[in-house]
Amino acid sequence: MIKVTVLGRASAKPTVTSHPSAQIVNVNEQYYLVDAGEGTQQQMFRRGINPLKLRAVFISHLHGDHVFGLFPMLSTMGLCGRQTPLKVFAPRPFGEMLEFHLKYFDEALPYEVEWVEVDTTKHCCIFENRTLEVWTIPLRHKIPCAGFLFKEKMPELNVHKFKIEKYSLSIAQIVAAKRGEDVVLEDGTVVKNSELTYLPFEPRSYAYLSDTSRSAMAAKRVKGVSLLYHEATYTKEFAKDAKARGHSTAADAAAVAVAAEAERLIIGHFSSRYKSPEVLLAEAKEIFENTQLAEEGETYTV
Amino acid sequence: MIKVTVLGRASAKPTVTSHPSAQIVNVNEQYYLVDAGEGTQQQMFRRGINPLKLRAVFISHLHGDHVFGLFPMLSTMGLCGRQTPLKVFAPRPFGEMLEFHLKYFDEALPYEVEWVEVDTTKHCCIFENRTLEVWTIPLRHKIPCAGFLFKEKMPELNVHKFKIEKYSLSIAQIVAAKRGEDVVLEDGTVVKNSELTYLPFEPRSYAYLSDTSRSAMAAKRVKGVSLLYHEATYTKEFAKDAKARGHSTAADAAAVAVAAEAERLIIGHFSSRYKSPEVLLAEAKEIFENTQLAEEGETYTV
């Protein structure tokens, strides 16, 4: 199961009610932070999410509204006595920023922060564990920027109980079937794996695409995604500005969801010019019906 | 008139409801920011205070919880098209931090940020205009740290209307009296200035003392202050920790208020161990009755 908690949906500058970009992606109770605008740690506290739980951090690009909140949180985790190393996946020159922060603010940090450089030009798997893969999605922004695709791995096959009885399968035969192999019975008959097994669930996926101009290539790379978050900074009347600034309109976001054949779309990263983002939602829904606004503090379950 | 708006009262790390140190000091509708913990700009927006209004920033010391919020705000003012230069008074090595920030996040800032180095070992006037002086107050913390004393200048004398009529004073004589001079009438009699004039108001003052261990010298230097803000991180049961960490107890803060013969005391910078700071207030009030808790968003008028 993947749960995405939106901590911020503002672009560039915060407003009275709205924070810059940050999200928590919870995959089978393992927590990952995606981008970290100012106020991220406090937004996490408000949702009862302890930064000490974080397994890794993924930073899409190094504009302040996506990273200013990381450094104060690194300090806080130090004050809280974190000892587990923390991997931060981010593009260059994050290493220099981290070095600077540690030198001036956290010389005695009790845990290691390990920077893993993200090549924003490549589509590849940068993180993997037993149940999850995280892939980079090159984006089109003013500075090097990559989105992230969280993909559950194919679960192990289950063997139908009634087949176990029908063929009185041995432990060894069940294990083989779970591995996807056909089973040869004592009398020599071969039972096809497809007859014995089933998938306990379809692997789910979540794609985070911000900040970016509309990208057909990005859509291709998240094809069939269960839940797509796409930035929608402007309405289409500002399409020119959006393109010039490496951003998207709500219509762009919806078009990417259509091209990607996404199941659901969430839009965010709203310009502060929109007192209410309903106009952005309406624009997107015209093109992709299953669209929701990112709401700060809301959790979206896949 | 001096108005102090508290934006944060948390020590070290923020909590769900509480922000790190930051205050707006408004002297005759000129706005100054004192310290800038994470979230300062959003806290200002919430109080309807526009960062573009800031005349200057005063940073007491370079622990993250007093400065992390400044850099995002510098970026926001750039996005808002600020052109007025901004002076930032702060100790070393703020210059390097500023340089780093500008290089990585704000290369094209449309206004100049001018760092003025604060010597935290000296008690001197670092800022002055027609109505205000700001003085440094050396403090006792783990790193170089100075508090700030905001002092209204002595206002120009007013001349009693009835004296003007009684002696039918000329414009020249009135101006001389306003300057504090005695006046010589046509018949040669000298009228003492004290008989002719009065102070329109007593100059007011505000002292910000955070972060620091209890300091008798600091108390001396803010003698007679109208409003004193003093940190009170702990209750006295943690007096040892307070001292070791360069902090104060609520009792310390109150003792400084007594020694300084302050009119009023506000305490803040509360450790997150205190779910409710009432216990700190009670401890301070035992020693200095006219004590209040710093409340985020509250404005204290002198």
XYZ file of C-alpha atoms in Angstrom:
604
model
C 0.000 0.000 0.000
C 1.203 3.509 -0.845
C 0.017 6.528 1.156
C 0.935 10.031 0.010
C 0.568 12.866 2.520
C 0.746 16.349 1.027
C 2.570 18.796 3.338
C 2.689 21.737 0.959
C 1.011 22.831 -2.264
C 2.256 26.412 -2.733
C 4.614 27.421 -5.497
C 7.587 29.715 -4.845
C 6.419 31.563 -1.735
C 4.211 30.367 1.126
C 0.920 32.052 1.933
C -0.946 32.438 5.220
C -2.516 29.004 4.746
C -0.247 27.252 2.293
C 3.290 25.804 2.464
C 5.852 25.184 -0.293
C 6.338 21.715 -1.796
C 6.846 18.685 0.461
C 5.240 15.249 0.625
C 5.540 12.101 2.691
C 5.329 8.862 0.734
C 4.570 5.901 3.010
C 5.138 2.525 1.368
C 4.233 -0.378 3.659
C 4.946 1.783 6.742
C 8.335 2.926 5.503
C 8.464 6.719 5.251
C 10.112 8.776 2.516
C 10.204 12.573 2.183
C 9.839 14.034 -1.304
C 10.975 17.655 -1.500
C 11.227 19.801 1.621
C 10.041 23.408 1.408
C 10.263 25.720 4.413
C 8.171 24.437 7.325
C 8.368 20.751 6.366
C 9.264 19.509 9.860
C 6.415 21.414 11.482
C 3.978 20.147 8.856
C 5.165 16.615 9.650
C 4.629 17.176 13.394
C 1.104 18.394 12.616
C 0.379 15.097 10.868
C 1.987 13.070 13.645
C 4.870 11.976 11.424
C 8.192 11.786 13.273
C 11.214 12.791 11.133
C 13.193 10.055 12.895
C 11.077 7.560 10.934
C 12.382 8.781 7.576
C 14.186 6.116 5.549
C 15.332 8.489 2.802
C 14.760 11.911 1.278
C 14.248 12.639 -2.421
C 14.797 16.216 -3.664
C 13.600 16.958 -7.198
C 15.655 20.140 -7.692
C 17.462 22.832 -5.764
C 15.119 25.801 -5.833
C 14.655 27.067 -2.288
C 10.937 26.340 -2.133
C 11.773 22.627 -2.533
C 14.725 22.355 -0.148
C 14.867 25.184 2.467
C 12.968 23.008 4.952
C 15.415 20.116 4.839
C 18.285 21.727 6.738
C 16.312 22.755 9.846
C 14.914 19.217 9.932
C 18.406 17.735 9.790
C 19.242 19.834 12.887
C 16.086 18.750 14.695
C 16.780 15.073 14.074
C 20.201 15.673 15.588
C 18.650 17.272 18.686
C 16.332 14.255 18.904
C 19.364 11.966 18.907
C 18.915 10.298 15.533
C 21.676 7.766 14.893
C 20.369 5.989 11.792
C 22.140 7.339 8.717
C 19.922 9.253 6.300
C 20.293 9.044 2.529
C 19.390 12.195 0.600
C 18.892 11.747 -3.145
C 19.348 15.119 -4.844
C 20.991 16.702 -7.885
C 24.242 18.673 -7.833
C 25.317 20.851 -6.082
C 23.450 19.486 -3.057
C 26.708 18.089 -1.711
C 28.097 21.605 -1.303
C 24.924 22.792 0.391
C 25.024 19.885 2.829
C 28.704 20.464 3.566
C 28.011 24.145 4.212
C 25.069 23.385 6.511
C 27.048 20.838 8.533
C 30.004 23.206 8.861
C 28.004 26.207 10.100
C 25.024 24.660 11.896
C 25.479 20.949 12.609
C 29.149 20.143 13.098
C 28.309 17.570 15.797
C 25.365 15.847 14.100
C 25.035 12.399 15.756
C 24.070 10.626 12.518
C 25.423 10.515 9.010
C 23.719 12.304 6.132
C 24.712 10.601 2.920
C 24.166 12.475 -0.325
C 23.391 10.301 -3.348
C 23.701 12.326 -6.538
C 20.682 12.238 -8.856
C 21.435 12.529 -12.553
C 18.363 14.446 -13.705
C 19.009 13.518 -17.346
C 18.597 9.761 -16.762
C 15.545 7.557 -16.241
C 16.819 4.893 -13.877
C 16.211 3.094 -10.585
C 18.004 4.947 -7.771
C 16.533 3.175 -4.743
C 15.370 -0.368 -4.118
C 14.337 -2.587 -1.233
C 12.356 -5.831 -0.848
C 9.044 -4.277 -1.904
C 9.839 -0.940 -3.576
C 11.717 0.659 -6.443
C 12.161 4.410 -6.939
C 12.902 5.638 -10.474
C 13.965 9.109 -11.639
C 11.838 10.902 -14.248
C 13.769 13.663 -16.081
C 11.683 16.859 -16.092
C 11.755 20.135 -18.038
C 12.478 22.987 -15.637
C 14.739 26.057 -15.501
C 17.361 24.096 -13.576
C 18.171 20.348 -13.496
C 15.080 18.634 -12.100
C 13.829 15.064 -11.786
C 10.518 13.640 -10.699
C 10.259 10.314 -8.860
C 8.259 7.178 -9.607
C 7.555 4.924 -6.615
C 6.786 1.380 -7.832
C 5.818 -1.563 -5.682
C 7.614 -4.712 -6.783
C 5.647 -7.664 -8.119
C 4.437 -9.515 -5.003
C 5.212 -13.196 -4.473
C 2.614 -15.534 -6.024
C 0.026 -17.164 -3.764
C -0.984 -20.797 -4.308
C -4.725 -21.599 -4.332
C -5.592 -23.623 -1.199
C -7.944 -25.893 -3.099
C -5.202 -26.732 -5.615
C -2.865 -27.678 -2.775
C -5.506 -30.143 -1.581
C -6.501 -31.299 -5.070
C -2.913 -32.246 -5.964
C -1.777 -32.756 -2.325
C 1.253 -30.588 -3.032
C 4.366 -30.936 -0.865
C 6.031 -27.918 0.806
C 8.768 -28.118 -1.838
C 6.172 -28.068 -4.640
C 4.352 -25.085 -3.041
C 7.603 -23.130 -2.729
C 8.410 -23.935 -6.389
C 4.948 -22.772 -7.455
C 5.391 -19.528 -5.462
C 8.599 -19.015 -7.456
C 6.492 -19.240 -10.625
C 7.523 -22.735 -11.653
C 5.260 -25.446 -13.027
C 4.869 -28.477 -10.751
C 5.488 -32.105 -11.762
C 3.260 -34.525 -9.830
C 4.375 -38.045 -8.721
C 2.576 -39.614 -11.701
C 4.606 -37.326 -13.958
C 1.817 -34.951 -14.991
C 2.864 -31.333 -15.237
C 0.562 -28.720 -13.657
C 1.050 -25.245 -15.196
C 1.955 -22.537 -12.705
C -0.892 -20.352 -13.970
C -3.362 -23.045 -12.800
C -1.880 -23.164 -9.287
C -1.161 -19.514 -8.442
C -2.542 -15.982 -8.362
C -1.212 -12.462 -7.622
C -2.288 -11.335 -4.112
C -2.520 -7.780 -5.463
C -1.565 -5.686 -8.462
C 1.607 -3.676 -7.737
C 0.753 0.006 -7.185
C 2.713 3.077 -8.201
C 2.949 6.793 -7.456
C 4.611 9.457 -9.608
C 5.688 12.904 -8.369
C 6.209 15.315 -11.282
C 7.222 18.801 -10.114
C 8.521 21.268 -11.270
C 8.155 20.893 -15.022
C 6.768 22.098 -18.300
C 4.453 19.614 -20.030
C 6.555 16.590 -21.018
C 5.395 13.797 -23.320
C 8.493 11.811 -22.395
C 7.677 12.026 -18.678
C 4.141 10.821 -19.462
C 5.595 7.810 -21.314
C 7.856 6.977 -18.407
C 5.029 6.864 -15.852
C 2.667 4.947 -18.180
C -0.151 3.249 -16.271
C 0.732 4.902 -12.950
C -1.891 4.393 -10.221
C -1.611 7.907 -8.795
C 0.019 10.865 -10.521
C 0.939 14.124 -8.788
C 1.626 16.810 -11.384
C 2.344 20.474 -10.786
C -0.283 22.913 -12.054
C 1.103 26.339 -11.260
C -1.142 28.314 -13.642
C -4.386 28.304 -15.601
C -4.063 28.124 -19.387
C -4.441 31.885 -19.836
C -0.870 31.996 -18.446
C 0.386 29.148 -20.670
C 3.156 31.390 -22.045
C 4.475 32.257 -18.579
C 4.201 28.625 -17.549
C 6.354 27.493 -20.456
C 8.844 30.357 -20.053
C 9.287 29.555 -16.367
C 9.456 25.783 -16.753
C 6.030 25.216 -15.246
C 2.689 23.696 -16.265
C -0.920 24.769 -16.502
C -3.712 22.664 -15.023
C -4.548 21.661 -18.612
C -0.944 20.492 -19.129
C -1.113 18.369 -15.975
C -4.376 16.784 -17.116
C -2.992 16.135 -20.610
C -0.019 14.312 -19.066
C -2.416 12.220 -16.948
C -4.333 11.278 -20.115
C -1.165 10.442 -22.068
C 0.154 8.406 -19.120
C -3.188 6.616 -18.757
C -2.974 7.412 -15.035
C -5.765 6.115 -12.811
C -5.918 9.302 -10.711
C -4.379 12.783 -10.834
C -3.578 15.189 -8.010
C -2.540 18.731 -8.917
C -0.563 21.144 -6.748
C 2.219 23.782 -6.696
C -0.354 26.533 -7.158
C 0.665 30.096 -7.879
C -0.228 32.446 -5.029
C -2.209 34.497 -7.581
C -5.058 31.979 -7.133
C -6.924 32.759 -3.939
C -8.906 29.562 -4.553
C -7.504 26.763 -6.741
C -10.986 25.607 -7.797
C -10.419 27.266 -11.173
C -7.353 25.038 -11.672
C -9.348 21.951 -10.713
C -12.097 22.817 -13.188
C -9.570 23.323 -15.978
C -7.970 19.928 -15.311
C -11.255 18.041 -14.923
C -12.349 19.146 -18.399
C -9.509 17.027 -19.744
C -9.034 14.380 -17.027
C -12.116 13.778 -14.902
C -10.462 11.855 -12.073
C -8.504 14.879 -10.784
C -8.242 16.158 -7.211
C -6.640 19.214 -5.670
C -3.677 18.518 -3.398
C -4.908 19.446 0.100
C -2.293 20.139 2.774
C -2.458 17.515 5.492
C -4.543 15.149 3.337
C -3.378 11.575 2.759
C -4.069 9.938 -0.615
C -4.071 6.148 -0.526
C -3.199 3.986 -3.519
C 5.421 54.187 20.348
C 7.031 50.735 20.273
C 5.005 47.642 19.316
C 6.575 44.193 19.637
C 4.903 41.323 17.793
C 6.081 37.868 18.834
C 6.289 35.479 15.864
C 7.918 32.559 17.674
C 8.506 31.455 21.242
C 9.933 27.934 20.838
C 13.516 27.052 21.663
C 15.615 24.907 19.335
C 12.912 22.956 17.471
C 9.406 24.024 16.509
C 6.337 22.178 17.777
C 2.905 21.676 16.238
C 1.783 25.049 17.581
C 4.993 26.926 18.243
C 7.676 28.518 16.045
C 11.340 29.280 16.768
C 12.495 32.785 17.741
C 11.435 35.804 15.662
C 9.898 39.172 16.521
C 8.787 42.296 14.716
C 9.644 45.549 16.474
C 7.562 48.433 15.128
C 8.847 51.861 16.172
C 6.644 54.681 14.891
C 5.485 52.525 11.958
C 8.999 51.541 10.943
C 9.411 47.759 11.024
C 12.446 45.813 12.217
C 12.864 42.028 12.369
C 14.687 40.590 15.381
C 15.888 37.020 14.824
C 14.330 34.859 12.131
C 13.645 31.209 12.947
C 12.142 28.866 10.357
C 8.679 30.028 9.253
C 9.255 33.732 9.960
C 7.851 34.966 6.636
C 4.670 32.911 6.982
C 4.217 34.108 10.562
C 4.554 37.683 9.258
C 1.930 37.049 6.553
C -0.402 35.692 9.239
C -0.093 38.987 11.137
C -0.513 41.038 7.962
C 3.078 42.280 8.070
C 4.658 42.585 4.634
C 8.404 41.734 4.560
C 8.845 44.528 1.991
C 8.199 46.951 4.877
C 11.282 45.834 6.796
C 13.822 48.606 7.402
C 16.467 46.318 8.903
C 17.043 42.880 10.424
C 18.860 42.182 13.703
C 20.174 38.652 14.324
C 21.335 37.900 17.880
C 23.413 34.822 17.023
C 23.839 32.189 14.359
C 22.112 29.133 15.744
C 19.694 27.783 13.140
C 16.581 28.369 15.221
C 17.330 32.111 15.109
C 18.288 32.476 11.439
C 16.976 29.629 9.208
C 13.884 31.683 8.360
C 15.802 34.672 7.051
C 17.064 33.153 3.794
C 13.668 32.009 2.435
C 12.351 35.483 3.256
C 15.191 37.113 1.315
C 14.118 35.015 -1.706
C 10.457 35.937 -1.282
C 11.234 39.654 -1.140
C 13.127 39.165 -4.397
C 10.111 37.462 -5.997
C 7.997 40.382 -4.749
C 10.340 42.789 -6.526
C 11.891 44.493 -3.507
C 14.384 47.138 -4.589
C 15.103 48.906 -1.297
C 18.406 47.674 0.122
C 18.125 45.695 3.359
C 20.643 45.961 6.194
C 21.186 42.809 8.240
C 22.980 43.286 11.558
C 24.486 39.958 12.614
C 27.686 38.495 14.076
C 30.340 36.652 12.087
C 30.256 34.516 10.004
C 26.911 35.741 8.685
C 28.692 37.256 5.691
C 29.723 33.795 4.486
C 26.199 32.464 4.989
C 24.734 35.325 2.999
C 27.279 34.901 0.216
C 26.479 31.182 0.062
C 22.739 31.787 -0.047
C 23.026 34.380 -2.807
C 25.308 32.148 -4.853
C 23.095 29.051 -4.717
C 19.576 30.442 -4.391
C 19.363 34.150 -5.178
C 21.989 35.107 -7.740
C 19.614 37.615 -9.370
C 18.176 39.230 -6.243
C 16.780 42.638 -7.331
C 17.841 44.407 -4.118
C 21.001 44.625 -2.092
C 21.408 42.805 1.214
C 24.046 44.597 3.239
C 25.596 42.738 6.150
C 26.676 44.918 9.086
C 28.891 42.956 11.452
C 27.816 42.943 15.095
C 30.625 42.731 17.635
C 28.904 40.695 20.347
C 31.545 41.702 22.930
C 30.721 45.424 22.751
C 27.850 47.483 24.173
C 27.367 50.179 21.540
C 24.865 51.901 19.274
C 24.719 50.088 15.909
C 21.678 51.768 14.360
C 20.219 55.244 14.590
C 17.587 57.387 12.927
C 15.638 60.519 13.834
C 13.653 58.851 16.617
C 15.419 55.565 17.428
C 18.691 54.085 18.624
C 19.495 50.366 18.704
C 22.222 49.213 21.099
C 23.927 45.823 21.360
C 23.819 43.976 24.694
C 26.573 41.336 24.987
C 25.042 38.049 26.195
C 26.376 34.793 27.672
C 25.664 31.948 25.263
C 27.539 28.978 23.771
C 28.431 31.014 20.695
C 28.880 34.794 20.207
C 25.492 36.353 20.925
C 24.149 39.865 21.479
C 20.772 41.131 22.586
C 19.341 44.414 21.292
C 18.045 47.482 23.111
C 15.610 49.662 21.137
C 15.562 53.182 22.640
C 13.389 56.067 21.512
C 15.368 59.298 21.412
C 14.455 62.156 23.713
C 11.563 63.934 21.938
C 11.719 67.679 21.174
C 10.418 69.857 24.031
C 6.933 71.363 23.754
C 6.280 74.930 24.877
C 3.217 75.548 27.107
C 0.605 77.510 25.095
C -0.302 79.682 28.071
C 3.352 80.665 28.551
C 3.550 81.688 24.906
C 0.599 84.028 25.497
C 1.741 85.154 28.953
C 5.157 86.291 27.627
C 3.913 86.834 24.028
C 6.890 84.837 22.784
C 8.139 85.309 19.223
C 8.669 82.386 16.819
C 12.410 82.732 17.387
C 11.946 82.556 21.161
C 9.677 79.508 20.874
C 12.232 77.715 18.665
C 14.973 78.576 21.169
C 12.827 77.231 24.024
C 12.160 74.013 22.067
C 15.961 73.674 21.811
C 16.080 73.825 25.631
C 17.373 77.354 25.947
C 16.209 79.969 28.442
C 14.427 82.949 26.905
C 15.327 86.625 27.442
C 12.296 88.904 27.225
C 12.395 92.471 25.795
C 12.590 93.957 29.299
C 15.646 91.782 29.878
C 14.095 89.288 32.303
C 15.274 85.725 31.793
C 12.624 82.983 31.779
C 14.071 79.576 32.658
C 13.469 76.909 30.034
C 12.001 74.572 32.665
C 9.186 77.115 33.227
C 8.331 77.275 29.513
C 8.594 73.671 28.320
C 7.579 70.078 28.959
C 8.403 66.629 27.490
C 5.514 65.446 25.231
C 6.259 61.866 26.370
C 8.910 59.867 28.204
C 11.137 58.001 25.715
C 10.256 54.287 25.702
C 12.563 51.324 25.318
C 12.474 47.602 24.522
C 15.185 45.051 25.237
C 15.477 41.637 23.560
C 17.710 39.298 25.559
C 17.975 35.843 23.972
C 19.823 33.441 24.103
C 21.734 33.850 27.343
C 22.586 32.632 30.793
C 21.647 35.046 33.581
C 23.799 38.148 33.182
C 24.111 40.934 35.782
C 25.977 43.041 33.232
C 23.139 42.739 30.716
C 20.690 43.803 33.443
C 22.839 46.891 34.127
C 22.895 47.790 30.460
C 19.122 47.752 30.070
C 18.515 49.588 33.369
C 15.029 51.136 33.506
C 13.865 49.476 30.294
C 10.123 49.833 29.629
C 9.636 46.316 28.265
C 12.092 43.456 28.657
C 11.948 40.231 26.671
C 14.141 37.612 28.316
C 14.531 33.982 27.358
C 13.263 31.442 29.899
C 14.052 28.068 28.395
C 13.721 26.029 31.608
C 12.267 25.927 35.111
C 14.753 26.159 37.964
C 14.878 22.397 38.492
C 16.948 22.425 35.278
C 19.145 25.347 36.365
C 22.284 23.244 35.819
C 21.336 22.391 32.213
C 20.361 25.999 31.603
C 23.772 27.250 32.698
C 25.648 24.493 30.871
C 23.791 25.262 27.641
C 24.014 29.045 27.899
C 20.329 29.441 28.714
C 18.173 30.834 31.528
C 15.455 29.622 33.838
C 12.236 31.580 34.321
C 13.633 32.584 37.730
C 16.796 33.919 36.034
C 14.708 35.988 33.618
C 12.680 37.452 36.499
C 15.837 38.203 38.506
C 17.247 40.125 35.540
C 13.981 42.086 35.277
C 14.272 42.989 38.969
C 17.934 43.993 38.682
C 17.183 46.041 35.554
C 14.191 47.691 37.263
C 12.197 46.835 34.124
C 8.585 47.982 33.995
C 7.349 44.759 32.344
C 8.796 41.361 31.491
C 7.888 38.959 28.684
C 9.404 35.484 28.768
C 9.832 33.125 25.809
C 12.152 30.611 24.094
C 10.452 27.763 25.948
C 11.855 24.247 25.867
C 9.550 21.813 24.059
C 9.545 19.720 27.269
C 6.879 22.110 28.630
C 3.505 21.197 27.136
C 2.148 24.322 28.845
C 4.448 27.208 29.809
C 2.226 28.240 32.743
C 4.749 26.646 35.117
C 7.423 29.008 33.731
C 5.119 32.003 34.174
C 4.398 31.038 37.782
C 8.105 30.681 38.528
C 8.860 34.133 37.085
C 5.907 35.867 38.757
C 7.121 34.762 42.192
C 10.123 37.022 41.635
C 8.781 39.652 39.209
C 5.009 40.097 39.330
C 4.594 42.052 36.093
C 5.549 39.095 33.849
C 3.693 37.788 30.790
C 4.203 34.768 28.552
C 5.222 35.560 24.990
C 2.196 34.547 22.883
C 2.746 33.934 19.174
C 0.902 36.516 17.103
C 0.394 38.818 20.107
C 1.536 42.441 19.951
C 2.894 44.094 23.097
C 2.694 47.871 23.078
C 5.085 50.103 25.001
